[in-house]
Amino acid sequence: MTPDWLDATVHEAGEFLRFVLLWAGVAPATAPLRTVAAVATGSPVDFWLGPVGAAVAATALYWFRGGVSWRLVGRAWLVGVAVPVLSVTGLVFFPLGARSGLGGGVAALCWWLLSVGVGVALTSPTLWRAFRERVLLRPRS
């Protein structure tokens, strides 16, 4: 039988690994905050804003959920993929150009929030169940 301290150490190491993977999955979803801050202030923003935003988001998720499950890590990675894709799409179709300052910052923030909302909706089991029941109906035989 293994000692209790070894079990506790392995458990904590696994929890830390899940948190690090959660942080890495959330990081791309918070990266557009640098663009929002740069447009709103009109000056370049330091590199550290992205990782700090990801750490704050990952810590908030960890704290509110009471731990990190592998499902949450997977959903964070899917949101982390969806948000940059939607953000880049928004910047391509709606270039900020000369719209810097408060108006451009608000527009960029609203697009980022919309991107986060779509990413979270794509990973929501409740919405997938409703979609499957209403849209993916198969004819009964």
mmCIF file of N, CA and C in Angstrom:
data_model
loop_
_atom_site.group_PDB
_atom_site.id
_atom_site.type_symbol
_atom_site.label_atom_id
_atom_site.label_comp_id
_atom_site.label_asym_id
_atom_site.label_seq_id
_atom_site.Cartn_x
_atom_site.Cartn_y
_atom_site.Cartn_z
ATOM 1 N N MET A 1 0.845 -1.175 0.000
ATOM 2 C CA MET A 1 0.000 0.000 0.000
ATOM 3 C C MET A 1 0.894 1.243 0.000
ATOM 4 N N THR A 2 0.498 2.245 -0.764
ATOM 5 C CA THR A 2 1.309 3.461 -0.861
ATOM 6 C C THR A 2 1.042 4.375 0.333
ATOM 7 N N PRO A 3 2.027 5.160 0.691
ATOM 8 C CA PRO A 3 1.830 6.095 1.802
ATOM 9 C C PRO A 3 0.820 7.179 1.431
ATOM 10 N N ASP A 4 0.182 7.719 2.449
ATOM 11 C CA ASP A 4 -0.822 8.760 2.231
ATOM 12 C C ASP A 4 -0.227 10.025 1.622
ATOM 13 N N TRP A 5 0.990 10.365 2.014
ATOM 14 C CA TRP A 5 1.601 11.587 1.480
ATOM 15 C C TRP A 5 1.877 11.453 -0.007
ATOM 16 N N LEU A 6 2.160 10.242 -0.480
ATOM 17 C CA LEU A 6 2.401 10.040 -1.910
ATOM 18 C C LEU A 6 1.095 10.188 -2.699
ATOM 19 N N ASP A 7 0.012 9.640 -2.172
ATOM 20 C CA ASP A 7 -1.287 9.808 -2.821
ATOM 21 C C ASP A 7 -1.682 11.279 -2.897
ATOM 22 N N ALA A 8 -1.478 11.983 -1.791
ATOM 23 C CA ALA A 8 -1.817 13.410 -1.762
ATOM 24 C C ALA A 8 -0.951 14.205 -2.736
ATOM 25 N N THR A 9 0.325 13.862 -2.824
ATOM 26 C CA THR A 9 1.230 14.554 -3.740
ATOM 27 C C THR A 9 0.844 14.319 -5.192
ATOM 28 N N VAL A 10 0.523 13.084 -5.524
ATOM 29 C CA VAL A 10 0.102 12.768 -6.898
ATOM 30 C C VAL A 10 -1.205 13.459 -7.228
ATOM 31 N N HIS A 11 -2.133 13.491 -6.275
ATOM 32 C CA HIS A 11 -3.410 14.173 -6.493
ATOM 33 C C HIS A 11 -3.197 15.670 -6.744
ATOM 34 N N GLU A 12 -2.371 16.302 -5.943
ATOM 35 C CA GLU A 12 -2.104 17.736 -6.104
ATOM 36 C C GLU A 12 -1.367 18.023 -7.411
ATOM 37 N N ALA A 13 -0.457 17.138 -7.797
ATOM 38 C CA ALA A 13 0.249 17.321 -9.070
ATOM 39 C C ALA A 13 -0.733 17.220 -10.239
ATOM 40 N N GLY A 14 -1.677 16.288 -10.164
ATOM 41 C CA GLY A 14 -2.697 16.171 -11.207
ATOM 42 C C GLY A 14 -3.600 17.391 -11.250
ATOM 43 N N GLU A 15 -3.965 17.911 -10.094
ATOM 44 C CA GLU A 15 -4.792 19.118 -10.029
ATOM 45 C C GLU A 15 -4.041 20.313 -10.622
ATOM 46 N N PHE A 16 -2.754 20.418 -10.311
ATOM 47 C CA PHE A 16 -1.937 21.499 -10.868
ATOM 48 C C PHE A 16 -1.834 21.370 -12.394
ATOM 49 N N LEU A 17 -1.659 20.156 -12.894
ATOM 50 C CA LEU A 17 -1.590 19.932 -14.341
ATOM 51 C C LEU A 17 -2.896 20.340 -15.010
ATOM 52 N N ARG A 18 -4.024 19.972 -14.415
ATOM 53 C CA ARG A 18 -5.307 20.383 -14.991
ATOM 54 C C ARG A 18 -5.460 21.894 -14.977
ATOM 55 N N PHE A 19 -5.002 22.555 -13.899
ATOM 56 C CA PHE A 19 -5.096 24.014 -13.844
ATOM 57 C C PHE A 19 -4.222 24.664 -14.913
ATOM 58 N N VAL A 20 -3.019 24.142 -15.099
ATOM 59 C CA VAL A 20 -2.127 24.689 -16.130
ATOM 60 C C VAL A 20 -2.737 24.499 -17.518
ATOM 61 N N LEU A 21 -3.324 23.338 -17.774
ATOM 62 C CA LEU A 21 -3.988 23.109 -19.061
ATOM 63 C C LEU A 21 -5.210 24.007 -19.221
ATOM 64 N N LEU A 22 -5.934 24.257 -18.126
ATOM 65 C CA LEU A 22 -7.057 25.204 -18.170
ATOM 66 C C LEU A 22 -6.557 26.596 -18.513
ATOM 67 N N TRP A 23 -5.459 27.005 -17.885
ATOM 68 C CA TRP A 23 -4.873 28.319 -18.143
ATOM 69 C C TRP A 23 -4.440 28.423 -19.606
ATOM 70 N N ALA A 24 -3.815 27.386 -20.124
ATOM 71 C CA ALA A 24 -3.381 27.394 -21.522
ATOM 72 C C ALA A 24 -4.573 27.389 -22.473
ATOM 73 N N GLY A 25 -5.672 26.757 -22.084
ATOM 74 C CA GLY A 25 -6.853 26.750 -22.936
ATOM 75 C C GLY A 25 -7.591 28.069 -22.931
ATOM 76 N N VAL A 26 -7.577 28.757 -21.809
ATOM 77 C CA VAL A 26 -8.267 30.037 -21.687
ATOM 78 C C VAL A 26 -7.436 31.172 -22.292
ATOM 79 N N ALA A 27 -6.140 31.006 -22.376
ATOM 80 C CA ALA A 27 -5.255 32.077 -22.853
ATOM 81 C C ALA A 27 -5.637 32.625 -24.232
ATOM 82 N N PRO A 28 -5.930 31.803 -25.238
ATOM 83 C CA PRO A 28 -6.325 32.381 -26.520
ATOM 84 C C PRO A 28 -7.646 33.135 -26.461
ATOM 85 N N ALA A 29 -8.521 32.758 -25.540
ATOM 86 C CA ALA A 29 -9.801 33.460 -25.416
ATOM 87 C C ALA A 29 -9.628 34.846 -24.804
ATOM 88 N N THR A 30 -8.573 35.032 -24.010
ATOM 89 C CA THR A 30 -8.340 36.346 -23.407
ATOM 90 C C THR A 30 -7.354 37.189 -24.202
ATOM 91 N N ALA A 31 -6.729 36.619 -25.224
ATOM 92 C CA ALA A 31 -5.747 37.366 -26.017
ATOM 93 C C ALA A 31 -6.336 38.590 -26.707
ATOM 94 N N PRO A 32 -7.579 38.564 -27.222
ATOM 95 C CA PRO A 32 -8.129 39.771 -27.835
ATOM 96 C C PRO A 32 -8.287 40.947 -26.874
ATOM 97 N N LEU A 33 -8.160 40.717 -25.580
ATOM 98 C CA LEU A 33 -8.210 41.845 -24.641
ATOM 99 C C LEU A 33 -7.089 42.843 -24.895
ATOM 100 N N ARG A 34 -5.955 42.352 -25.373
ATOM 101 C CA ARG A 34 -4.851 43.265 -25.706
ATOM 102 C C ARG A 34 -5.267 44.208 -26.824
ATOM 103 N N THR A 35 -5.981 43.675 -27.828
ATOM 104 C CA THR A 35 -6.449 44.516 -28.932
ATOM 105 C C THR A 35 -7.472 45.522 -28.432
ATOM 106 N N VAL A 36 -8.384 45.072 -27.582
ATOM 107 C CA VAL A 36 -9.407 45.972 -27.030
ATOM 108 C C VAL A 36 -8.737 47.100 -26.245
ATOM 109 N N ALA A 37 -7.780 46.751 -25.397
ATOM 110 C CA ALA A 37 -7.094 47.767 -24.595
ATOM 111 C C ALA A 37 -6.260 48.695 -25.473
ATOM 112 N N ALA A 38 -5.617 48.158 -26.519
ATOM 113 C CA ALA A 38 -4.803 48.998 -27.401
ATOM 114 C C ALA A 38 -5.678 49.972 -28.185
ATOM 115 N N VAL A 39 -6.837 49.522 -28.644
ATOM 116 C CA VAL A 39 -7.732 50.409 -29.391
ATOM 117 C C VAL A 39 -8.333 51.461 -28.466
ATOM 118 N N ALA A 40 -8.726 51.043 -27.267
ATOM 119 C CA ALA A 40 -9.352 51.975 -26.333
ATOM 120 C C ALA A 40 -8.378 53.043 -25.850
ATOM 121 N N THR A 41 -7.121 52.665 -25.619
ATOM 122 C CA THR A 41 -6.157 53.639 -25.113
ATOM 123 C C THR A 41 -5.406 54.356 -26.224
ATOM 124 N N GLY A 42 -5.380 53.773 -27.424
ATOM 125 C CA GLY A 42 -4.670 54.397 -28.529
ATOM 126 C C GLY A 42 -3.168 54.195 -28.482
ATOM 127 N N SER A 43 -2.695 53.334 -27.630
ATOM 128 C CA SER A 43 -1.265 53.060 -27.534
ATOM 129 C C SER A 43 -1.060 51.556 -27.389
ATOM 130 N N PRO A 44 0.133 51.084 -27.749
ATOM 131 C CA PRO A 44 0.378 49.641 -27.613
ATOM 132 C C PRO A 44 0.321 49.205 -26.148
ATOM 133 N N VAL A 45 -0.116 47.973 -25.967
ATOM 134 C CA VAL A 45 -0.281 47.420 -24.623
ATOM 135 C C VAL A 45 0.823 46.409 -24.385
ATOM 136 N N ASP A 46 1.272 46.323 -23.150
ATOM 137 C CA ASP A 46 2.324 45.383 -22.796
ATOM 138 C C ASP A 46 1.888 43.948 -23.036
ATOM 139 N N PHE A 47 2.866 43.080 -23.250
ATOM 140 C CA PHE A 47 2.618 41.673 -23.529
ATOM 141 C C PHE A 47 1.984 40.944 -22.346
ATOM 142 N N TRP A 48 2.260 41.374 -21.138
ATOM 143 C CA TRP A 48 1.836 40.662 -19.946
ATOM 144 C C TRP A 48 0.331 40.672 -19.743
ATOM 145 N N LEU A 49 -0.420 41.526 -20.426
ATOM 146 C CA LEU A 49 -1.863 41.613 -20.215
ATOM 147 C C LEU A 49 -2.573 40.309 -20.596
ATOM 148 N N GLY A 50 -2.129 39.643 -21.661
ATOM 149 C CA GLY A 50 -2.748 38.390 -22.079
ATOM 150 C C GLY A 50 -2.593 37.275 -21.067
ATOM 151 N N PRO A 51 -1.359 36.943 -20.656
ATOM 152 C CA PRO A 51 -1.202 35.880 -19.651
ATOM 153 C C PRO A 51 -1.849 36.205 -18.300
ATOM 154 N N VAL A 52 -1.823 37.470 -17.892
ATOM 155 C CA VAL A 52 -2.458 37.831 -16.626
ATOM 156 C C VAL A 52 -3.976 37.696 -16.737
ATOM 157 N N GLY A 53 -4.542 38.106 -17.880
ATOM 158 C CA GLY A 53 -5.978 37.927 -18.091
ATOM 159 C C GLY A 53 -6.373 36.463 -18.084
ATOM 160 N N ALA A 54 -5.540 35.625 -18.700
ATOM 161 C CA ALA A 54 -5.806 34.185 -18.700
ATOM 162 C C ALA A 54 -5.704 33.609 -17.293
ATOM 163 N N ALA A 55 -4.729 34.060 -16.515
ATOM 164 C CA ALA A 55 -4.586 33.565 -15.141
ATOM 165 C C ALA A 55 -5.779 33.977 -14.293
ATOM 166 N N VAL A 56 -6.255 35.195 -14.466
ATOM 167 C CA VAL A 56 -7.425 35.649 -13.715
ATOM 168 C C VAL A 56 -8.655 34.832 -14.108
ATOM 169 N N ALA A 57 -8.851 34.612 -15.415
ATOM 170 C CA ALA A 57 -10.008 33.832 -15.880
ATOM 171 C C ALA A 57 -9.923 32.390 -15.397
ATOM 172 N N ALA A 58 -8.752 31.773 -15.489
ATOM 173 C CA ALA A 58 -8.590 30.384 -15.043
ATOM 174 C C ALA A 58 -8.789 30.268 -13.532
ATOM 175 N N THR A 59 -8.282 31.227 -12.779
ATOM 176 C CA THR A 59 -8.465 31.212 -11.328
ATOM 177 C C THR A 59 -9.932 31.386 -10.966
ATOM 178 N N ALA A 60 -10.638 32.272 -11.682
ATOM 179 C CA ALA A 60 -12.064 32.459 -11.422
ATOM 180 C C ALA A 60 -12.843 31.182 -11.727
ATOM 181 N N LEU A 61 -12.528 30.529 -12.838
ATOM 182 C CA LEU A 61 -13.190 29.257 -13.160
ATOM 183 C C LEU A 61 -12.894 28.204 -12.090
ATOM 184 N N TYR A 62 -11.654 28.136 -11.666
ATOM 185 C CA TYR A 62 -11.257 27.163 -10.643
ATOM 186 C C TYR A 62 -11.991 27.429 -9.337
ATOM 187 N N TRP A 63 -12.087 28.671 -8.983
ATOM 188 C CA TRP A 63 -12.689 29.048 -7.713
ATOM 189 C C TRP A 63 -14.205 28.812 -7.731
ATOM 190 N N PHE A 64 -14.871 29.232 -8.823
ATOM 191 C CA PHE A 64 -16.320 29.081 -8.897
ATOM 192 C C PHE A 64 -16.749 27.632 -9.071
ATOM 193 N N ARG A 65 -15.960 26.840 -9.761
ATOM 194 C CA ARG A 65 -16.312 25.436 -9.980
ATOM 195 C C ARG A 65 -15.855 24.532 -8.844
ATOM 196 N N GLY A 66 -15.012 25.021 -7.968
ATOM 197 C CA GLY A 66 -14.545 24.214 -6.851
ATOM 198 C C GLY A 66 -13.551 23.147 -7.255
ATOM 199 N N GLY A 67 -12.855 23.342 -8.322
ATOM 200 C CA GLY A 67 -11.884 22.376 -8.835
ATOM 201 C C GLY A 67 -11.954 22.367 -10.350
ATOM 202 N N VAL A 68 -11.102 21.581 -10.956
ATOM 203 C CA VAL A 68 -11.031 21.536 -12.414
ATOM 204 C C VAL A 68 -11.213 20.096 -12.859
ATOM 205 N N SER A 69 -12.210 19.895 -13.707
ATOM 206 C CA SER A 69 -12.407 18.564 -14.277
ATOM 207 C C SER A 69 -11.808 18.547 -15.687
ATOM 208 N N TRP A 70 -11.597 17.347 -16.202
ATOM 209 C CA TRP A 70 -11.062 17.241 -17.556
ATOM 210 C C TRP A 70 -12.071 17.772 -18.570
ATOM 211 N N ARG A 71 -13.372 17.642 -18.268
ATOM 212 C CA ARG A 71 -14.389 18.197 -19.163
ATOM 213 C C ARG A 71 -14.283 19.709 -19.255
ATOM 214 N N LEU A 72 -14.066 20.348 -18.117
ATOM 215 C CA LEU A 72 -13.916 21.804 -18.106
ATOM 216 C C LEU A 72 -12.679 22.221 -18.899
ATOM 217 N N VAL A 73 -11.610 21.471 -18.771
ATOM 218 C CA VAL A 73 -10.387 21.768 -19.526
ATOM 219 C C VAL A 73 -10.668 21.650 -21.025
ATOM 220 N N GLY A 74 -11.378 20.597 -21.435
ATOM 221 C CA GLY A 74 -11.714 20.425 -22.846
ATOM 222 C C GLY A 74 -12.595 21.545 -23.362
ATOM 223 N N ARG A 75 -13.571 21.946 -22.571
ATOM 224 C CA ARG A 75 -14.432 23.060 -22.989
ATOM 225 C C ARG A 75 -13.651 24.367 -23.074
ATOM 226 N N ALA A 76 -12.730 24.576 -22.140
ATOM 227 C CA ALA A 76 -11.908 25.790 -22.191
ATOM 228 C C ALA A 76 -11.066 25.817 -23.464
ATOM 229 N N TRP A 77 -10.538 24.656 -23.865
ATOM 230 C CA TRP A 77 -9.748 24.610 -25.091
ATOM 231 C C TRP A 77 -10.622 24.886 -26.311
ATOM 232 N N LEU A 78 -11.852 24.378 -26.326
ATOM 233 C CA LEU A 78 -12.742 24.667 -27.452
ATOM 234 C C LEU A 78 -13.113 26.149 -27.506
ATOM 235 N N VAL A 79 -13.378 26.737 -26.355
ATOM 236 C CA VAL A 79 -13.637 28.181 -26.320
ATOM 237 C C VAL A 79 -12.378 28.934 -26.738
ATOM 238 N N GLY A 80 -11.217 28.438 -26.312
ATOM 239 C CA GLY A 80 -9.949 29.058 -26.692
ATOM 240 C C GLY A 80 -9.676 29.001 -28.177
ATOM 241 N N VAL A 81 -10.270 28.059 -28.877
ATOM 242 C CA VAL A 81 -10.136 28.000 -30.335
ATOM 243 C C VAL A 81 -11.188 28.885 -31.001
ATOM 244 N N ALA A 82 -12.413 28.856 -30.494
ATOM 245 C CA ALA A 82 -13.517 29.588 -31.127
ATOM 246 C C ALA A 82 -13.346 31.097 -31.023
ATOM 247 N N VAL A 83 -12.919 31.598 -29.881
ATOM 248 C CA VAL A 83 -12.841 33.048 -29.680
ATOM 249 C C VAL A 83 -11.818 33.713 -30.605
ATOM 250 N N PRO A 84 -10.593 33.212 -30.732
ATOM 251 C CA PRO A 84 -9.674 33.869 -31.668
ATOM 252 C C PRO A 84 -10.151 33.796 -33.126
ATOM 253 N N VAL A 85 -10.765 32.664 -33.498
ATOM 254 C CA VAL A 85 -11.263 32.559 -34.874
ATOM 255 C C VAL A 85 -12.335 33.613 -35.124
ATOM 256 N N LEU A 86 -13.280 33.754 -34.212
ATOM 257 C CA LEU A 86 -14.333 34.754 -34.378
ATOM 258 C C LEU A 86 -13.783 36.178 -34.263
ATOM 259 N N SER A 87 -12.800 36.378 -33.398
ATOM 260 C CA SER A 87 -12.215 37.714 -33.250
ATOM 261 C C SER A 87 -11.466 38.138 -34.511
ATOM 262 N N VAL A 88 -10.697 37.216 -35.073
ATOM 263 C CA VAL A 88 -9.975 37.536 -36.310
ATOM 264 C C VAL A 88 -10.959 37.777 -37.450
ATOM 265 N N THR A 89 -12.012 36.970 -37.501
ATOM 266 C CA THR A 89 -13.048 37.170 -38.514
ATOM 267 C C THR A 89 -13.673 38.549 -38.369
ATOM 268 N N GLY A 90 -13.956 38.955 -37.156
ATOM 269 C CA GLY A 90 -14.511 40.286 -36.922
ATOM 270 C C GLY A 90 -13.559 41.393 -37.332
ATOM 271 N N LEU A 91 -12.268 41.213 -37.057
ATOM 272 C CA LEU A 91 -11.304 42.244 -37.442
ATOM 273 C C LEU A 91 -11.102 42.301 -38.950
ATOM 274 N N VAL A 92 -11.306 41.173 -39.639
ATOM 275 C CA VAL A 92 -11.181 41.166 -41.097
ATOM 276 C C VAL A 92 -12.385 41.865 -41.730
ATOM 277 N N PHE A 93 -13.586 41.539 -41.271
ATOM 278 C CA PHE A 93 -14.790 42.111 -41.868
ATOM 279 C C PHE A 93 -15.100 43.512 -41.364
ATOM 280 N N PHE A 94 -14.683 43.824 -40.163
ATOM 281 C CA PHE A 94 -14.919 45.146 -39.588
ATOM 282 C C PHE A 94 -13.603 45.727 -39.093
ATOM 283 N N PRO A 95 -12.742 46.174 -40.001
ATOM 284 C CA PRO A 95 -11.430 46.681 -39.554
ATOM 285 C C PRO A 95 -11.595 47.931 -38.688
ATOM 286 N N LEU A 96 -10.774 48.002 -37.660
ATOM 287 C CA LEU A 96 -10.865 49.132 -36.750
ATOM 288 C C LEU A 96 -10.290 50.389 -37.389
ATOM 289 N N GLY A 97 -9.221 50.262 -38.147
ATOM 290 C CA GLY A 97 -8.643 51.376 -38.881
ATOM 291 C C GLY A 97 -8.497 52.625 -38.047
ATOM 292 N N ALA A 98 -9.203 53.671 -38.454
ATOM 293 C CA ALA A 98 -9.092 54.959 -37.774
ATOM 294 C C ALA A 98 -9.981 55.039 -36.541
ATOM 295 N N ARG A 99 -10.754 54.018 -36.292
ATOM 296 C CA ARG A 99 -11.652 54.048 -35.135
ATOM 297 C C ARG A 99 -10.900 53.678 -33.873
ATOM 298 N N SER A 100 -10.097 54.551 -33.398
ATOM 299 C CA SER A 100 -9.438 54.295 -32.118
ATOM 300 C C SER A 100 -10.098 55.182 -31.078
ATOM 301 N N GLY A 101 -9.821 54.913 -29.874
ATOM 302 C CA GLY A 101 -10.444 55.666 -28.800
ATOM 303 C C GLY A 101 -11.582 54.882 -28.187
ATOM 304 N N LEU A 102 -12.463 55.587 -27.524
ATOM 305 C CA LEU A 102 -13.519 54.944 -26.766
ATOM 306 C C LEU A 102 -14.508 54.193 -27.664
ATOM 307 N N GLY A 103 -14.902 54.759 -28.770
ATOM 308 C CA GLY A 103 -15.858 54.099 -29.669
ATOM 309 C C GLY A 103 -15.299 52.812 -30.244
ATOM 310 N N GLY A 104 -14.074 52.846 -30.716
ATOM 311 C CA GLY A 104 -13.448 51.637 -31.242
ATOM 312 C C GLY A 104 -13.215 50.602 -30.157
ATOM 313 N N GLY A 105 -12.852 51.066 -28.965
ATOM 314 C CA GLY A 105 -12.655 50.149 -27.848
ATOM 315 C C GLY A 105 -13.951 49.466 -27.445
ATOM 316 N N VAL A 106 -15.046 50.215 -27.441
ATOM 317 C CA VAL A 106 -16.341 49.627 -27.108
ATOM 318 C C VAL A 106 -16.755 48.630 -28.186
ATOM 319 N N ALA A 107 -16.531 48.980 -29.459
ATOM 320 C CA ALA A 107 -16.875 48.056 -30.553
ATOM 321 C C ALA A 107 -16.049 46.770 -30.462
ATOM 322 N N ALA A 108 -14.757 46.906 -30.207
ATOM 323 C CA ALA A 108 -13.899 45.728 -30.086
ATOM 324 C C ALA A 108 -14.283 44.902 -28.855
ATOM 325 N N LEU A 109 -14.619 45.555 -27.759
ATOM 326 C CA LEU A 109 -15.032 44.838 -26.556
ATOM 327 C C LEU A 109 -16.343 44.087 -26.790
ATOM 328 N N CYS A 110 -17.293 44.720 -27.452
ATOM 329 C CA CYS A 110 -18.572 44.052 -27.739
ATOM 330 C C CYS A 110 -18.360 42.855 -28.661
ATOM 331 N N TRP A 111 -17.493 42.985 -29.665
ATOM 332 C CA TRP A 111 -17.238 41.847 -30.553
ATOM 333 C C TRP A 111 -16.547 40.718 -29.798
ATOM 334 N N TRP A 112 -15.615 41.067 -28.905
ATOM 335 C CA TRP A 112 -14.942 40.037 -28.121
ATOM 336 C C TRP A 112 -15.937 39.332 -27.197
ATOM 337 N N LEU A 113 -16.821 40.096 -26.540
ATOM 338 C CA LEU A 113 -17.826 39.485 -25.670
ATOM 339 C C LEU A 113 -18.770 38.585 -26.461
ATOM 340 N N LEU A 114 -19.128 39.004 -27.674
ATOM 341 C CA LEU A 114 -19.957 38.171 -28.542
ATOM 342 C C LEU A 114 -19.210 36.883 -28.903
ATOM 343 N N SER A 115 -17.928 36.997 -29.194
ATOM 344 C CA SER A 115 -17.111 35.820 -29.518
ATOM 345 C C SER A 115 -17.031 34.858 -28.332
ATOM 346 N N VAL A 116 -16.855 35.391 -27.137
ATOM 347 C CA VAL A 116 -16.818 34.545 -25.942
ATOM 348 C C VAL A 116 -18.174 33.874 -25.735
ATOM 349 N N GLY A 117 -19.250 34.622 -25.936
ATOM 350 C CA GLY A 117 -20.588 34.050 -25.796
ATOM 351 C C GLY A 117 -20.842 32.923 -26.779
ATOM 352 N N VAL A 118 -20.427 33.106 -28.026
ATOM 353 C CA VAL A 118 -20.595 32.048 -29.027
ATOM 354 C C VAL A 118 -19.721 30.846 -28.668
ATOM 355 N N GLY A 119 -18.500 31.080 -28.220
ATOM 356 C CA GLY A 119 -17.622 29.973 -27.823
ATOM 357 C C GLY A 119 -18.182 29.187 -26.653
ATOM 358 N N VAL A 120 -18.723 29.882 -25.667
ATOM 359 C CA VAL A 120 -19.319 29.192 -24.518
ATOM 360 C C VAL A 120 -20.585 28.454 -24.951
ATOM 361 N N ALA A 121 -21.371 29.060 -25.835
ATOM 362 C CA ALA A 121 -22.587 28.393 -26.318
ATOM 363 C C ALA A 121 -22.244 27.127 -27.103
ATOM 364 N N LEU A 122 -21.153 27.165 -27.855
ATOM 365 C CA LEU A 122 -20.754 25.982 -28.614
ATOM 366 C C LEU A 122 -20.355 24.821 -27.713
ATOM 367 N N THR A 123 -19.915 25.111 -26.516
ATOM 368 C CA THR A 123 -19.473 24.060 -25.606
ATOM 369 C C THR A 123 -20.488 23.744 -24.521
ATOM 370 N N SER A 124 -21.641 24.373 -24.556
ATOM 371 C CA SER A 124 -22.647 24.163 -23.528
ATOM 372 C C SER A 124 -23.421 22.871 -23.777
ATOM 373 N N PRO A 125 -23.407 21.938 -22.847
ATOM 374 C CA PRO A 125 -24.159 20.703 -23.043
ATOM 375 C C PRO A 125 -25.669 20.942 -23.109
ATOM 376 N N THR A 126 -26.155 21.941 -22.380
ATOM 377 C CA THR A 126 -27.589 22.236 -22.399
ATOM 378 C C THR A 126 -28.025 22.686 -23.786
ATOM 379 N N LEU A 127 -27.265 23.577 -24.399
ATOM 380 C CA LEU A 127 -27.614 24.037 -25.742
ATOM 381 C C LEU A 127 -27.462 22.929 -26.775
ATOM 382 N N TRP A 128 -26.457 22.056 -26.602
ATOM 383 C CA TRP A 128 -26.294 20.944 -27.541
ATOM 384 C C TRP A 128 -27.447 19.967 -27.440
ATOM 385 N N ARG A 129 -27.934 19.722 -26.216
ATOM 386 C CA ARG A 129 -29.086 18.834 -26.063
ATOM 387 C C ARG A 129 -30.314 19.421 -26.735
ATOM 388 N N ALA A 130 -30.546 20.713 -26.537
ATOM 389 C CA ALA A 130 -31.696 21.365 -27.168
ATOM 390 C C ALA A 130 -31.558 21.343 -28.690
ATOM 391 N N PHE A 131 -30.360 21.585 -29.202
ATOM 392 C CA PHE A 131 -30.115 21.549 -30.639
ATOM 393 C C PHE A 131 -30.364 20.151 -31.191
ATOM 394 N N ARG A 132 -29.880 19.162 -30.482
ATOM 395 C CA ARG A 132 -30.049 17.786 -30.932
ATOM 396 C C ARG A 132 -31.527 17.385 -30.933
ATOM 397 N N GLU A 133 -32.279 17.807 -29.925
ATOM 398 C CA GLU A 133 -33.683 17.438 -29.835
ATOM 399 C C GLU A 133 -34.552 18.160 -30.855
ATOM 400 N N ARG A 134 -34.231 19.405 -31.168
ATOM 401 C CA ARG A 134 -35.095 20.188 -32.054
ATOM 402 C C ARG A 134 -34.659 20.161 -33.517
ATOM 403 N N VAL A 135 -33.364 20.124 -33.758
ATOM 404 C CA VAL A 135 -32.870 20.232 -35.120
ATOM 405 C C VAL A 135 -32.486 18.870 -35.700
ATOM 406 N N LEU A 136 -31.831 18.069 -34.925
ATOM 407 C CA LEU A 136 -31.333 16.802 -35.420
ATOM 408 C C LEU A 136 -32.324 15.661 -35.181
ATOM 409 N N LEU A 137 -33.572 15.959 -35.379
ATOM 410 C CA LEU A 137 -34.589 14.935 -35.190
ATOM 411 C C LEU A 137 -34.501 13.907 -36.310
ATOM 412 N N ARG A 138 -34.595 12.669 -35.940
ATOM 413 C CA ARG A 138 -34.615 11.599 -36.937
ATOM 414 C C ARG A 138 -36.043 11.073 -37.036
ATOM 415 N N PRO A 139 -36.486 10.759 -38.246
ATOM 416 C CA PRO A 139 -37.849 10.220 -38.364
ATOM 417 C C PRO A 139 -37.968 8.879 -37.648
ATOM 418 N N ARG A 140 -39.060 8.715 -36.938
ATOM 419 C CA ARG A 140 -39.278 7.464 -36.204
ATOM 420 C C ARG A 140 -39.831 6.428 -37.149
ATOM 421 N N SER A 141 -39.398 5.206 -36.973
ATOM 422 C CA SER A 141 -39.891 4.149 -37.851
ATOM 423 C C SER A 141 -40.856 3.228 -37.147
#
